[in-house]
Tab-separated table of C-alpha atoms in Angstrom:
chain	number	residue	atom	x	y	z
A	768	UNK	CA	-71.589	228.485	117.145
A	769	UNK	CA	-73.783	228.265	120.246
A	770	UNK	CA	-73.033	224.568	120.586
A	771	UNK	CA	-69.308	225.306	120.180
A	772	UNK	CA	-69.497	227.957	122.922
A	773	UNK	CA	-71.294	225.537	125.229
A	774	UNK	CA	-68.619	222.951	124.512
A	775	UNK	CA	-65.898	225.438	125.388
A	776	UNK	CA	-67.725	226.351	128.622
A	777	UNK	CA	-68.069	222.671	129.528
A	778	UNK	CA	-64.388	222.087	128.773
A	779	UNK	CA	-63.425	225.038	130.992
A	780	UNK	CA	-65.671	223.742	133.782
A	781	UNK	CA	-64.063	220.286	133.465
A	782	UNK	CA	-60.577	221.842	133.739
A	783	UNK	CA	-61.729	223.883	136.770
A	784	UNK	CA	-63.094	220.716	138.414
A	785	UNK	CA	-59.815	218.909	137.813
A	786	UNK	CA	-57.930	221.830	139.353
A	787	UNK	CA	-60.298	221.803	142.365
A	788	UNK	CA	-59.649	218.069	142.821
A	789	UNK	CA	-55.888	218.672	142.720
A	790	UNK	CA	-56.252	221.508	145.237
A	791	UNK	CA	-58.314	219.240	147.524
A	792	UNK	CA	-55.512	216.644	147.512
A	793	UNK	CA	-52.966	219.356	148.258
A	794	UNK	CA	-55.195	220.623	151.097
A	795	UNK	CA	-55.193	217.180	152.712
A	796	UNK	CA	-51.400	217.002	152.505
A	797	UNK	CA	-51.079	220.531	153.849
A	798	UNK	CA	-53.442	219.707	156.748
A	799	UNK	CA	-51.180	216.831	157.821
A	800	UNK	CA	-48.144	219.095	157.578
A	801	UNK	CA	-49.905	221.814	159.602
A	802	UNK	CA	-50.689	219.297	162.377
A	803	UNK	CA	-46.968	218.626	162.755
A	804	UNK	CA	-46.283	222.348	162.671
A	805	UNK	CA	-48.837	222.932	165.437
A	806	UNK	CA	-46.933	220.570	167.739
A	807	UNK	CA	-43.722	222.544	167.174
A	808	UNK	CA	-45.559	225.826	167.806
A	809	UNK	CA	-47.025	224.508	171.100
A	810	UNK	CA	-43.503	223.770	172.323
A	811	UNK	CA	-42.474	227.327	171.437
A	812	UNK	CA	-45.464	228.762	173.298
A	813	UNK	CA	-44.642	226.646	176.384
A	814	UNK	CA	-41.050	227.882	176.364
A	815	UNK	CA	-42.249	231.480	175.986
A	816	UNK	CA	-44.573	231.043	178.984
A	817	UNK	CA	-41.659	229.740	181.081
A	818	UNK	CA	-39.617	232.809	180.145
A	819	UNK	CA	-42.544	235.052	181.050
A	820	UNK	CA	-42.865	233.383	184.459
A	821	UNK	CA	-39.148	233.939	185.104
A	822	UNK	CA	-39.530	237.582	184.030
A	823	UNK	CA	-42.530	237.882	186.363
A	824	UNK	CA	-40.475	236.570	189.318
A	825	UNK	CA	-37.668	239.024	188.483
A	826	UNK	CA	-40.201	241.852	188.313
A	827	UNK	CA	-41.571	240.875	191.725
A	828	UNK	CA	-38.051	240.865	193.189
A	829	UNK	CA	-37.419	244.281	191.681
A	830	UNK	CA	-40.686	245.521	193.122
A	831	UNK	CA	-39.693	244.296	196.634
A	832	UNK	CA	-36.272	245.943	196.297
A	833	UNK	CA	-37.945	249.157	195.172
A	834	UNK	CA	-40.272	249.000	198.208
A	835	UNK	CA	-37.273	248.569	200.558
A	836	UNK	CA	-35.460	251.451	198.860
A	837	UNK	CA	-38.569	253.594	199.187
A	838	UNK	CA	-38.810	252.817	202.970
A	839	UNK	CA	-35.129	253.685	203.466
A	840	UNK	CA	-35.612	256.923	201.537
A	841	UNK	CA	-38.600	257.810	203.728
A	842	UNK	CA	-36.516	257.192	206.914
A	843	UNK	CA	-33.673	259.335	205.552
A	844	UNK	CA	-36.153	262.079	204.693
A	845	UNK	CA	-37.640	261.970	208.241
A	846	UNK	CA	-34.113	262.179	209.823
A	847	UNK	CA	-33.212	265.116	207.572
A	848	UNK	CA	-36.480	266.849	208.465
A	849	UNK	CA	-35.798	266.348	212.187
A	850	UNK	CA	-32.273	267.757	211.802
A	851	UNK	CA	-33.611	270.701	209.844
A	852	UNK	CA	-36.092	271.475	212.605
A	853	UNK	CA	-33.283	271.232	215.261
A	854	UNK	CA	-31.088	273.563	213.210
A	855	UNK	CA	-33.955	276.019	212.874
A	856	UNK	CA	-34.535	275.961	216.660
A	857	UNK	CA	-30.787	276.523	217.292
A	858	UNK	CA	-30.743	279.374	214.825
A	859	UNK	CA	-33.712	280.981	216.566
A	860	UNK	CA	-32.019	280.683	219.993
A	861	UNK	CA	-28.757	282.164	218.642
A	862	UNK	CA	-30.659	285.101	217.188
A	863	UNK	CA	-32.333	285.678	220.589
A	864	UNK	CA	-28.935	285.659	222.328
A	865	UNK	CA	-27.539	288.074	219.741
A	866	UNK	CA	-30.443	290.468	220.326
A	867	UNK	CA	-29.853	290.189	224.143
A	868	UNK	CA	-26.149	290.993	223.675
A	869	UNK	CA	-27.040	293.974	221.504
A	870	UNK	CA	-29.340	295.275	224.213
A	871	UNK	CA	-26.594	294.884	226.742
A	872	UNK	CA	-24.134	296.752	224.530
A	873	UNK	CA	-26.683	299.547	224.207
A	874	UNK	CA	-27.080	299.615	227.985
A	875	UNK	CA	-23.297	299.780	228.457
A	876	UNK	CA	-23.074	302.617	225.956
A	877	UNK	CA	-25.689	304.517	227.977
A	878	UNK	CA	-23.750	303.751	231.150
A	879	UNK	CA	-20.554	305.184	229.562
A	880	UNK	CA	-22.365	308.376	228.665
A	881	UNK	CA	-23.717	308.654	232.172
A	882	UNK	CA	-20.226	308.016	233.617
A	883	UNK	CA	-18.812	310.818	231.426
A	884	UNK	CA	-21.464	313.218	232.658
A	885	UNK	CA	-20.866	312.297	236.303
A	886	UNK	CA	-17.041	312.378	235.996
A	887	UNK	CA	-16.891	315.973	237.141
A	888	UNK	CA	-19.058	315.110	240.087
A	889	UNK	CA	-17.153	311.921	240.918
A	890	UNK	CA	-13.703	313.422	241.153
A	891	UNK	CA	-13.762	312.664	244.829
A	892	UNK	CA	-14.424	309.029	244.111
A	893	UNK	CA	-11.665	308.693	241.484
A	894	UNK	CA	-10.439	305.306	242.476
A	895	UNK	CA	-13.939	303.859	242.411
A	896	UNK	CA	-14.630	305.565	239.096
A	897	UNK	CA	-11.448	304.199	237.483
A	898	UNK	CA	-12.368	300.771	238.705
A	899	UNK	CA	-15.865	301.177	237.296
A	900	UNK	CA	-14.392	302.476	234.030
A	901	UNK	CA	-12.043	299.492	233.848
A	902	UNK	CA	-14.909	297.150	234.499
A	903	UNK	CA	-16.992	298.921	231.820
A	904	UNK	CA	-14.128	298.568	229.307
A	905	UNK	CA	-13.807	294.893	230.181
A	906	UNK	CA	-17.584	294.474	229.794
A	907	UNK	CA	-17.480	296.293	226.427
A	908	UNK	CA	-14.638	294.043	225.207
A	909	UNK	CA	-16.544	291.015	226.409
A	910	UNK	CA	-19.635	292.296	224.632
A	911	UNK	CA	-17.615	292.785	221.425
A	912	UNK	CA	-16.167	289.320	221.728
A	913	UNK	CA	-19.587	287.845	222.331
A	914	UNK	CA	-20.946	289.783	219.385
A	915	UNK	CA	-18.177	288.443	217.145
A	916	UNK	CA	-18.914	284.896	218.412
A	917	UNK	CA	-22.590	285.423	217.718
A	918	UNK	CA	-21.822	286.476	214.113
A	919	UNK	CA	-19.598	283.411	213.638
A	920	UNK	CA	-22.327	281.191	215.053
A	921	UNK	CA	-24.921	282.743	212.733
A	922	UNK	CA	-22.583	282.183	209.772
A	923	UNK	CA	-22.007	278.576	210.850
A	924	UNK	CA	-25.757	278.065	211.222
A	925	UNK	CA	-26.341	279.427	207.734
A	926	UNK	CA	-23.727	277.046	206.325
A	927	UNK	CA	-25.295	274.138	208.210
A	928	UNK	CA	-28.731	275.195	206.958
A	929	UNK	CA	-27.470	275.353	203.337
A	930	UNK	CA	-25.842	271.918	203.725
A	931	UNK	CA	-29.082	270.549	205.194
A	932	UNK	CA	-31.080	271.946	202.295
A	933	UNK	CA	-28.555	270.412	199.848
A	934	UNK	CA	-28.845	267.017	201.530
A	935	UNK	CA	-32.641	267.328	201.561
A	936	UNK	CA	-32.636	268.130	197.815
A	937	UNK	CA	-30.368	265.140	197.135
A	938	UNK	CA	-32.665	262.959	199.246
A	939	UNK	CA	-35.707	264.205	197.284
A	940	UNK	CA	-33.936	263.432	194.000
A	941	UNK	CA	-33.008	259.969	195.251
A	942	UNK	CA	-36.623	259.467	196.335
A	943	UNK	CA	-37.879	260.573	192.905
A	944	UNK	CA	-35.422	258.208	191.221
A	945	UNK	CA	-36.625	255.362	193.435
A	946	UNK	CA	-40.227	256.227	192.632
A	947	UNK	CA	-39.453	256.252	188.891
A	948	UNK	CA	-37.713	252.894	189.180
A	949	UNK	CA	-40.700	251.550	191.088
A	950	UNK	CA	-43.137	252.900	188.445
A	951	UNK	CA	-41.075	251.400	185.614
A	952	UNK	CA	-40.949	248.063	187.423
A	953	UNK	CA	-44.739	248.097	187.937
A	954	UNK	CA	-45.250	249.100	184.281
A	955	UNK	CA	-42.960	246.282	183.107
A	956	UNK	CA	-44.837	243.877	185.378
A	957	UNK	CA	-48.189	244.926	183.910
A	958	UNK	CA	-46.786	244.657	180.387
A	959	UNK	CA	-45.502	241.132	181.026
A	960	UNK	CA	-48.823	240.221	182.595
A	961	UNK	CA	-50.687	241.532	179.526
A	962	UNK	CA	-48.313	239.595	177.233
A	963	UNK	CA	-48.910	236.472	179.261
A	964	UNK	CA	-52.691	236.915	179.055
A	965	UNK	CA	-52.429	237.507	175.304
A	966	UNK	CA	-50.345	234.355	174.832
A	967	UNK	CA	-52.806	232.357	176.920
A	968	UNK	CA	-55.729	233.651	174.858
A	969	UNK	CA	-53.854	233.018	171.603
A	970	UNK	CA	-53.006	229.479	172.731
A	971	UNK	CA	-56.645	228.882	173.667
A	972	UNK	CA	-57.861	230.303	170.329
A	973	UNK	CA	-55.387	228.514	168.044
A	974	UNK	CA	-54.984	225.187	169.867
A	975	UNK	CA	-58.206	224.988	171.897
A	976	UNK	CA	-56.391	224.367	175.203
A	977	UNK	CA	-54.194	226.021	177.830
A	978	UNK	CA	-50.380	225.962	177.623
A	979	UNK	CA	-50.190	223.415	180.457
A	980	UNK	CA	-52.331	221.039	178.385
A	981	UNK	CA	-50.081	221.175	175.309
A	982	UNK	CA	-47.876	218.139	174.585
A	983	UNK	CA	-44.186	218.328	175.367
A	984	UNK	CA	-41.744	219.340	172.621
A	985	UNK	CA	-39.751	216.414	171.261
A	986	UNK	CA	-36.286	217.287	169.934
A	987	UNK	CA	-34.503	215.480	167.159
A	988	UNK	CA	-30.874	214.402	167.515
A	989	UNK	CA	-29.674	217.424	165.531
A	990	UNK	CA	-31.794	219.809	167.642
A	991	UNK	CA	-30.607	218.200	170.890
A	992	UNK	CA	-26.985	218.754	169.802
A	993	UNK	CA	-27.580	222.511	169.372
A	994	UNK	CA	-26.984	225.066	172.105
A	995	UNK	CA	-30.151	226.414	173.809
A	996	UNK	CA	-29.808	229.846	172.178
A	997	UNK	CA	-29.165	228.353	168.718
A	998	UNK	CA	-32.082	225.955	169.198
A	999	UNK	CA	-34.413	228.803	170.170
A	1000	UNK	CA	-33.249	230.839	167.154
A	1001	UNK	CA	-33.811	227.900	164.801
A	1002	UNK	CA	-37.263	227.230	166.281
A	1003	UNK	CA	-38.205	230.931	165.981
A	1004	UNK	CA	-37.114	231.071	162.331
A	1005	UNK	CA	-38.998	227.847	161.590
A	1006	UNK	CA	-42.130	229.205	163.293
A	1007	UNK	CA	-41.948	232.446	161.271
A	1008	UNK	CA	-41.431	230.548	158.000
A	1009	UNK	CA	-44.290	228.172	158.727
A	1010	UNK	CA	-46.559	231.044	159.770
A	1011	UNK	CA	-45.883	232.868	156.506
A	1012	UNK	CA	-46.469	229.679	154.527
A	1013	UNK	CA	-49.726	229.127	156.413
A	1014	UNK	CA	-50.867	232.681	155.700
A	1015	UNK	CA	-50.071	232.266	152.012
A	1016	UNK	CA	-51.946	228.969	151.972
A	1017	UNK	CA	-55.096	230.529	153.378
A	1018	UNK	CA	-57.754	228.823	155.484
A	1019	UNK	CA	-57.878	225.017	155.484
A	1020	UNK	CA	-60.981	223.592	153.827
A	1021	UNK	CA	-62.190	220.796	156.115
A	1022	UNK	CA	-64.989	219.915	153.708
A	1023	UNK	CA	-62.571	219.193	150.843
A	1024	UNK	CA	-63.376	215.445	150.785
A	1025	UNK	CA	-67.129	216.033	150.557
A	1026	UNK	CA	-66.600	218.677	147.911
A	1027	UNK	CA	-64.338	216.281	146.010
A	1028	UNK	CA	-67.072	213.622	145.936
A	1029	UNK	CA	-69.716	216.145	144.850
A	1030	UNK	CA	-67.493	217.611	142.156
A	1031	UNK	CA	-66.523	214.114	140.955
A	1032	UNK	CA	-70.180	213.237	140.434
A	1033	UNK	CA	-70.749	216.534	138.711
A	1034	UNK	CA	-67.707	215.935	136.497
A	1035	UNK	CA	-69.106	212.568	135.435
A	1036	UNK	CA	-72.479	214.117	134.618
A	1037	UNK	CA	-70.889	216.980	132.718
A	1038	UNK	CA	-68.621	214.571	130.851
A	1039	UNK	CA	-71.674	212.565	129.738
A	1040	UNK	CA	-73.411	215.793	128.703
A	1041	UNK	CA	-70.290	216.895	126.854
A	1042	UNK	CA	-70.194	213.615	124.940
A	1043	UNK	CA	-73.848	214.082	123.964
A	1044	UNK	CA	-73.157	217.667	122.903
A	1045	UNK	CA	-70.151	216.557	120.854
A	1046	UNK	CA	-72.302	214.051	119.032
A	1047	UNK	CA	-75.076	216.614	118.545
A	1048	UNK	CA	-72.573	219.202	117.346
A	1049	UNK	CA	-71.101	216.796	114.819
A	1050	UNK	CA	-74.603	216.002	113.544
A	1051	UNK	CA	-75.522	219.706	113.396
A	1052	UNK	CA	-72.325	220.576	111.546
A	1053	UNK	CA	-72.964	217.813	109.065
A	1054	UNK	CA	-76.519	219.098	108.574
A	1055	UNK	CA	-75.202	222.652	108.127
A	1056	UNK	CA	-72.716	221.479	105.516
A	1057	UNK	CA	-75.502	219.629	103.652
A	1058	UNK	CA	-77.778	222.677	103.820
A	1059	UNK	CA	-74.996	224.977	102.641
A	1060	UNK	CA	-74.172	222.713	99.719
A	1061	UNK	CA	-77.848	222.425	98.690
A	1062	UNK	CA	-78.434	226.174	99.195
A	1063	UNK	CA	-75.345	227.044	97.162
A	1064	UNK	CA	-76.404	224.761	94.342
A	1065	UNK	CA	-79.948	226.139	94.262
A	1066	UNK	CA	-78.688	229.707	94.563
A	1067	UNK	CA	-76.377	229.201	91.606
A	1068	UNK	CA	-79.256	227.846	89.533
A	1069	UNK	CA	-81.599	230.674	90.551
A	1070	UNK	CA	-78.887	233.311	90.059
A	1071	UNK	CA	-78.084	232.056	86.558
A	1072	UNK	CA	-81.774	231.961	85.542
A	1073	UNK	CA	-82.573	235.388	87.029
A	1074	UNK	CA	-79.424	236.902	85.502
A	1075	UNK	CA	-80.404	235.566	82.064
A	1076	UNK	CA	-84.000	236.880	82.395
A	1077	UNK	CA	-82.670	240.202	83.730
A	1078	UNK	CA	-80.628	240.730	80.548
A	1079	UNK	CA	-83.614	239.910	78.312
A	1080	UNK	CA	-86.081	242.155	80.182
A	1081	UNK	CA	-83.498	244.972	80.259
A	1082	UNK	CA	-83.116	244.778	76.458
A	1083	UNK	CA	-86.907	244.790	76.041
A	1084	UNK	CA	-87.412	247.848	78.270
A	1085	UNK	CA	-84.478	249.816	76.822
A	1086	UNK	CA	-84.844	248.485	73.253
A	1087	UNK	CA	-81.286	247.303	73.358
A	1088	UNK	CA	-78.274	247.462	75.630
A	1089	UNK	CA	-76.974	244.867	78.072
A	1090	UNK	CA	-77.346	244.242	81.808
A	1091	UNK	CA	-75.964	241.581	84.104
A	1092	UNK	CA	-75.301	240.721	87.742
A	1093	UNK	CA	-71.930	239.603	89.116
A	1094	UNK	CA	-70.988	237.997	92.449
A	1095	UNK	CA	-68.207	239.776	94.304
A	1096	UNK	CA	-66.998	236.489	95.843
A	1097	UNK	CA	-67.770	233.534	93.629
A	1098	UNK	CA	-66.072	231.132	96.036
A	1099	UNK	CA	-68.708	231.891	98.703
A	1100	UNK	CA	-71.907	232.662	96.839
A	1101	UNK	CA	-74.157	232.538	99.925
A	1102	UNK	CA	-72.322	235.391	101.687
A	1103	UNK	CA	-71.095	237.207	98.597
A	1104	UNK	CA	-72.116	240.711	97.644
A	1105	UNK	CA	-73.848	241.528	94.326
A	1106	UNK	CA	-72.871	244.056	91.670
A	1107	UNK	CA	-75.301	245.117	88.876
A	1108	UNK	CA	-73.776	246.307	85.646
A	1109	UNK	CA	-76.059	248.102	83.126
A	1110	UNK	CA	-75.297	249.497	79.656
A	1111	UNK	CA	-78.255	251.326	78.090
A	1112	UNK	CA	-78.116	251.820	74.302
A	1113	UNK	CA	-75.548	254.430	73.300
A	1114	UNK	CA	-73.768	254.428	76.697
A	1115	UNK	CA	-70.762	252.606	78.077
A	1116	UNK	CA	-71.005	249.798	80.606
A	1117	UNK	CA	-71.269	251.183	84.185
A	1118	UNK	CA	-72.706	250.400	87.603
A	1119	UNK	CA	-76.320	251.178	88.398
A	1120	UNK	CA	-75.313	254.035	90.714
A	1121	UNK	CA	-74.127	256.110	87.753
A	1122	UNK	CA	-77.441	255.893	85.807
A	1123	UNK	CA	-80.149	258.565	85.732
A	1124	UNK	CA	-83.301	258.309	87.804
A	1125	UNK	CA	-85.435	256.878	84.985
A	1126	UNK	CA	-82.724	254.416	84.000
A	1127	UNK	CA	-82.373	253.272	87.575
A	1128	UNK	CA	-86.148	252.757	87.820
A	1129	UNK	CA	-86.296	250.743	84.582
A	1130	UNK	CA	-83.295	248.648	85.664
A	1131	UNK	CA	-84.973	247.900	89.016
A	1132	UNK	CA	-88.206	246.974	87.212
A	1133	UNK	CA	-86.239	244.681	84.890
A	1134	UNK	CA	-84.672	242.910	87.888
A	1135	UNK	CA	-88.046	242.596	89.643
A	1136	UNK	CA	-89.659	241.150	86.521
A	1137	UNK	CA	-86.773	238.696	86.092
A	1138	UNK	CA	-87.313	237.459	89.666
A	1139	UNK	CA	-91.075	237.112	89.027
A	1140	UNK	CA	-90.388	235.108	85.877
A	1141	UNK	CA	-88.189	232.674	87.837
A	1142	UNK	CA	-90.683	232.329	90.708
A	1143	UNK	CA	-94.012	234.081	90.168
A	1144	UNK	CA	-95.977	235.513	93.080
A	1145	UNK	CA	-99.778	235.751	93.249
A	1146	UNK	CA	-99.672	239.389	94.387
A	1147	UNK	CA	-97.369	242.340	93.808
A	1148	UNK	CA	-97.721	245.904	95.107
A	1149	UNK	CA	-95.891	248.697	93.274
A	1150	UNK	CA	-95.802	252.184	94.780
A	1151	UNK	CA	-95.032	255.098	92.429
A	1152	UNK	CA	-92.478	253.088	90.449
A	1153	UNK	CA	-93.498	254.963	87.258
A	1154	UNK	CA	-92.940	258.428	88.720
A	1155	UNK	CA	-89.474	259.000	87.163
A	1156	UNK	CA	-90.440	257.525	83.765
A	1157	UNK	CA	-91.346	259.501	80.673
A	1158	UNK	CA	-94.312	258.628	78.436
A	1159	UNK	CA	-92.351	256.299	76.122
A	1160	UNK	CA	-90.914	254.315	78.993
A	1161	UNK	CA	-94.338	254.206	80.702
A	1162	UNK	CA	-95.794	252.528	77.612
A	1163	UNK	CA	-93.043	249.878	77.731
A	1164	UNK	CA	-93.640	249.428	81.467
A	1165	UNK	CA	-97.413	249.064	81.165
A	1166	UNK	CA	-97.147	246.598	78.274
A	1167	UNK	CA	-94.836	244.464	80.436
A	1168	UNK	CA	-97.310	244.609	83.344
A	1169	UNK	CA	-100.178	243.520	81.083
A	1170	UNK	CA	-98.109	240.534	79.994
A	1171	UNK	CA	-97.226	239.549	83.584
A	1172	UNK	CA	-100.766	240.057	84.901
A	1173	UNK	CA	-101.745	236.664	83.495
A	1174	UNK	CA	-99.887	235.006	86.448
A	1175	UNK	CA	-99.657	237.815	89.017
A	1176	UNK	CA	-102.205	240.315	90.310
A	1177	UNK	CA	-100.610	243.753	90.499
A	1178	UNK	CA	-101.727	246.512	92.843
A	1179	UNK	CA	-100.221	249.726	91.496
A	1180	UNK	CA	-100.221	253.068	93.299
A	1181	UNK	CA	-99.763	255.824	90.699
A	1182	UNK	CA	-100.743	259.293	89.579
A	1183	UNK	CA	-99.906	258.742	85.915
A	1184	UNK	CA	-102.866	258.715	83.524
A	1185	UNK	CA	-101.271	256.326	81.015
A	1186	UNK	CA	-100.692	253.796	83.776
A	1187	UNK	CA	-104.296	254.161	84.932
A	1188	UNK	CA	-105.528	253.422	81.382
A	1189	UNK	CA	-104.056	249.904	81.503
A	1190	UNK	CA	-105.751	249.017	84.818
A	1191	UNK	CA	-108.790	246.688	85.011
A	1192	UNK	CA	-110.094	248.358	88.169
A	1193	UNK	CA	-109.445	251.827	89.531
A	1194	UNK	CA	-109.778	252.957	93.144
A	1195	UNK	CA	-109.522	256.615	94.153
A	1196	UNK	CA	-110.140	258.919	97.086
A	1197	UNK	CA	-111.946	262.219	96.582
A	1198	UNK	CA	-113.405	265.024	98.735
A	1199	UNK	CA	-116.735	266.301	97.435
A	1200	UNK	CA	-117.045	268.249	100.652
A	1201	UNK	CA	-114.095	269.809	102.451
A	1202	UNK	CA	-112.802	267.494	105.160
A	1203	UNK	CA	-114.939	264.501	104.053
A	1204	UNK	CA	-113.043	261.755	102.139
A	1205	UNK	CA	-114.905	259.405	99.846
A	1206	UNK	CA	-113.678	256.193	98.214
A	1207	UNK	CA	-114.562	255.777	94.551
A	1208	UNK	CA	-114.043	252.577	92.543
A	1209	UNK	CA	-114.367	251.965	88.813
A	1210	UNK	CA	-114.023	248.623	87.010
A	1211	UNK	CA	-113.242	248.648	83.275
A	1212	UNK	CA	-114.843	245.992	81.058
């Protein structure tokens, strides 16, 4: 079985080596295909770099436009601030004039009160007083008119101030929008720059050179007939498909040729070893078959002789009855189980497990004696085998031992006196003093 397992292991290793050789050939083919794919990918990278440069130029133009817009917004904000300051100064001057007119109106009101008080005294100067009163009325009307004009001017200034604040708010919003546009343009520029750096690094890592050093992309007739957008789409799809195929393939083994040579030598050595093992296995199997045939033949002879002696000894010990052994699988005697059938006198035939203790002991002794008769042994040790026997059966047992002692020396451990009487030498252990054991031996002449 061990040789068969080793053969199976060697066969599996040979299959694995053949698979490795096939994979090495496929790796070489795939390496050639990947070289062609790399050229197509370099063309794609070069085209991507050109697009990034164009995007970079557009971003720079946008940045310049944003700078010009920002300068114009700053100028507009300065003009609006100057106008706001002028409007504030005008509003302050108008408020001063309104306060001056109010003071004058108050003065005129005081003058009218004084004129009323002096009217009784100025009756003599009536004409002058009427003229003064007319002039005061004209001055009051003029003051009212000026006051109304001042209110209209203040209202107009407030409207102008609100309009200026509205324009300033709109200018601030426009400035914020310009700033956001400028920030987005700068962010897009930085993003494109980072993408460009990443593509440069990827090109350097994968191809070992810069994009400018890559070979130019050569188009086939079918690719040249396609539109630029369709060609770019086809190239992109081909690049994705090839990238996925490359990922599924795994890393390329550049040492496949050397490994192929090493594994080829190992395969030859293992094949030679396998041939030797096959020959050895055939020889071992033939030897096993010869041994099994010889063992089976000898076992059958020994089994028949022991079975015959077992029946005779059983009849002698039981003074009758029958006993025999049967193979459970006669077709395979070497691996077959054994069944002992015993029929003491006056009982029906049954297995040994259904006998009493004494009957079991006598049956076992009969089998042991049958084996000794077929192939005697110089020594035999029996330990308390006579314990379950009665006196009559002990006599039969001891007489059988005396008969067998001519060829075999028996060492019997027992406590039965009748068994001790048949011994030629007796060894015992006694304690004359408590705790002190003493060995005593007696030999009978």
